[in-house]
Coordinates of C-alpha atoms in Angstrom, one line a residue:
M1 CA 0.0 0.0 0.0
G2 CA 1.3 3.4 -0.9
E3 CA 2.0 6.3 1.5
Q4 CA -1.0 8.3 0.3
E5 CA -3.4 5.4 0.7
S6 CA -2.1 4.8 4.2
A7 CA -2.6 8.4 5.1
I8 CA -6.2 8.3 3.8
I9 CA -6.9 5.1 5.8
E10 CA -5.4 6.6 9.0
S11 CA -7.4 9.8 8.6
G12 CA -10.6 7.7 8.2
R13 CA -9.7 5.8 11.3
K14 CA -9.3 9.1 13.2
W15 CA -12.6 10.3 11.8
M16 CA -14.5 7.1 12.8
A17 CA -12.9 7.4 16.3
G18 CA -14.2 11.0 16.6
E19 CA -10.6 12.4 16.8
V20 CA -11.2 14.7 13.8
S21 CA -14.2 16.5 12.5
T22 CA -16.0 15.5 9.3
D23 CA -14.8 18.7 7.6
V24 CA -11.2 17.9 8.4
Y25 CA -11.5 14.4 7.1
V26 CA -13.3 15.3 3.9
S27 CA -10.8 18.2 3.2
G28 CA -7.9 15.8 3.6
V29 CA -9.4 13.2 1.3
L30 CA -10.2 15.8 -1.3
Q31 CA -6.7 17.3 -1.2
S32 CA -5.2 13.8 -1.6
S33 CA -7.5 13.1 -4.5
A34 CA -6.6 16.5 -6.1
R35 CA -2.9 15.7 -5.9
V36 CA -3.4 12.5 -7.9
L37 CA -5.7 13.8 -10.6
R38 CA -4.3 16.1 -13.3
P39 CA -6.3 19.3 -13.9
T40 CA -7.8 18.0 -17.1
H41 CA -11.5 18.0 -18.1
H42 CA -11.8 14.3 -17.4
G43 CA -9.9 14.6 -14.1
Q44 CA -12.1 17.5 -13.0
E45 CA -15.2 15.5 -13.8
L46 CA -13.9 12.5 -11.8
L47 CA -13.0 14.7 -8.9
R48 CA -16.5 16.2 -9.0
R49 CA -18.0 12.7 -8.9
V50 CA -15.7 11.7 -6.0
K51 CA -16.6 14.8 -4.0
A52 CA -20.3 14.1 -4.6
G53 CA -20.0 10.5 -3.5
I54 CA -18.0 11.3 -0.4
T55 CA -20.4 14.0 0.5
T56 CA -23.4 11.7 0.1
V57 CA -21.8 8.9 2.2
L58 CA -20.6 11.2 5.0
H59 CA -24.0 13.0 5.1
S60 CA -25.8 9.7 5.5
L61 CA -23.3 8.5 8.1
H62 CA -23.6 11.7 10.0
L63 CA -27.4 11.4 10.2
H64 CA -27.0 7.9 11.8
R65 CA -24.2 8.8 14.2
P66 CA -25.3 9.0 17.9

């Protein structure tokens, strides 16, 4: 597993443990994704879809968190 993937997994662990806020977690994942994708039309579309998916999942998880 690469360093970037490990960092994303660790940030997810911290988020699930309540050590970081949802905003911090999402920002970190999006920044990591932006570093990987080139700023092309297709890359921008993929990033938009990734952001939308992450937002949807986190929103649904947030609604079900105690």
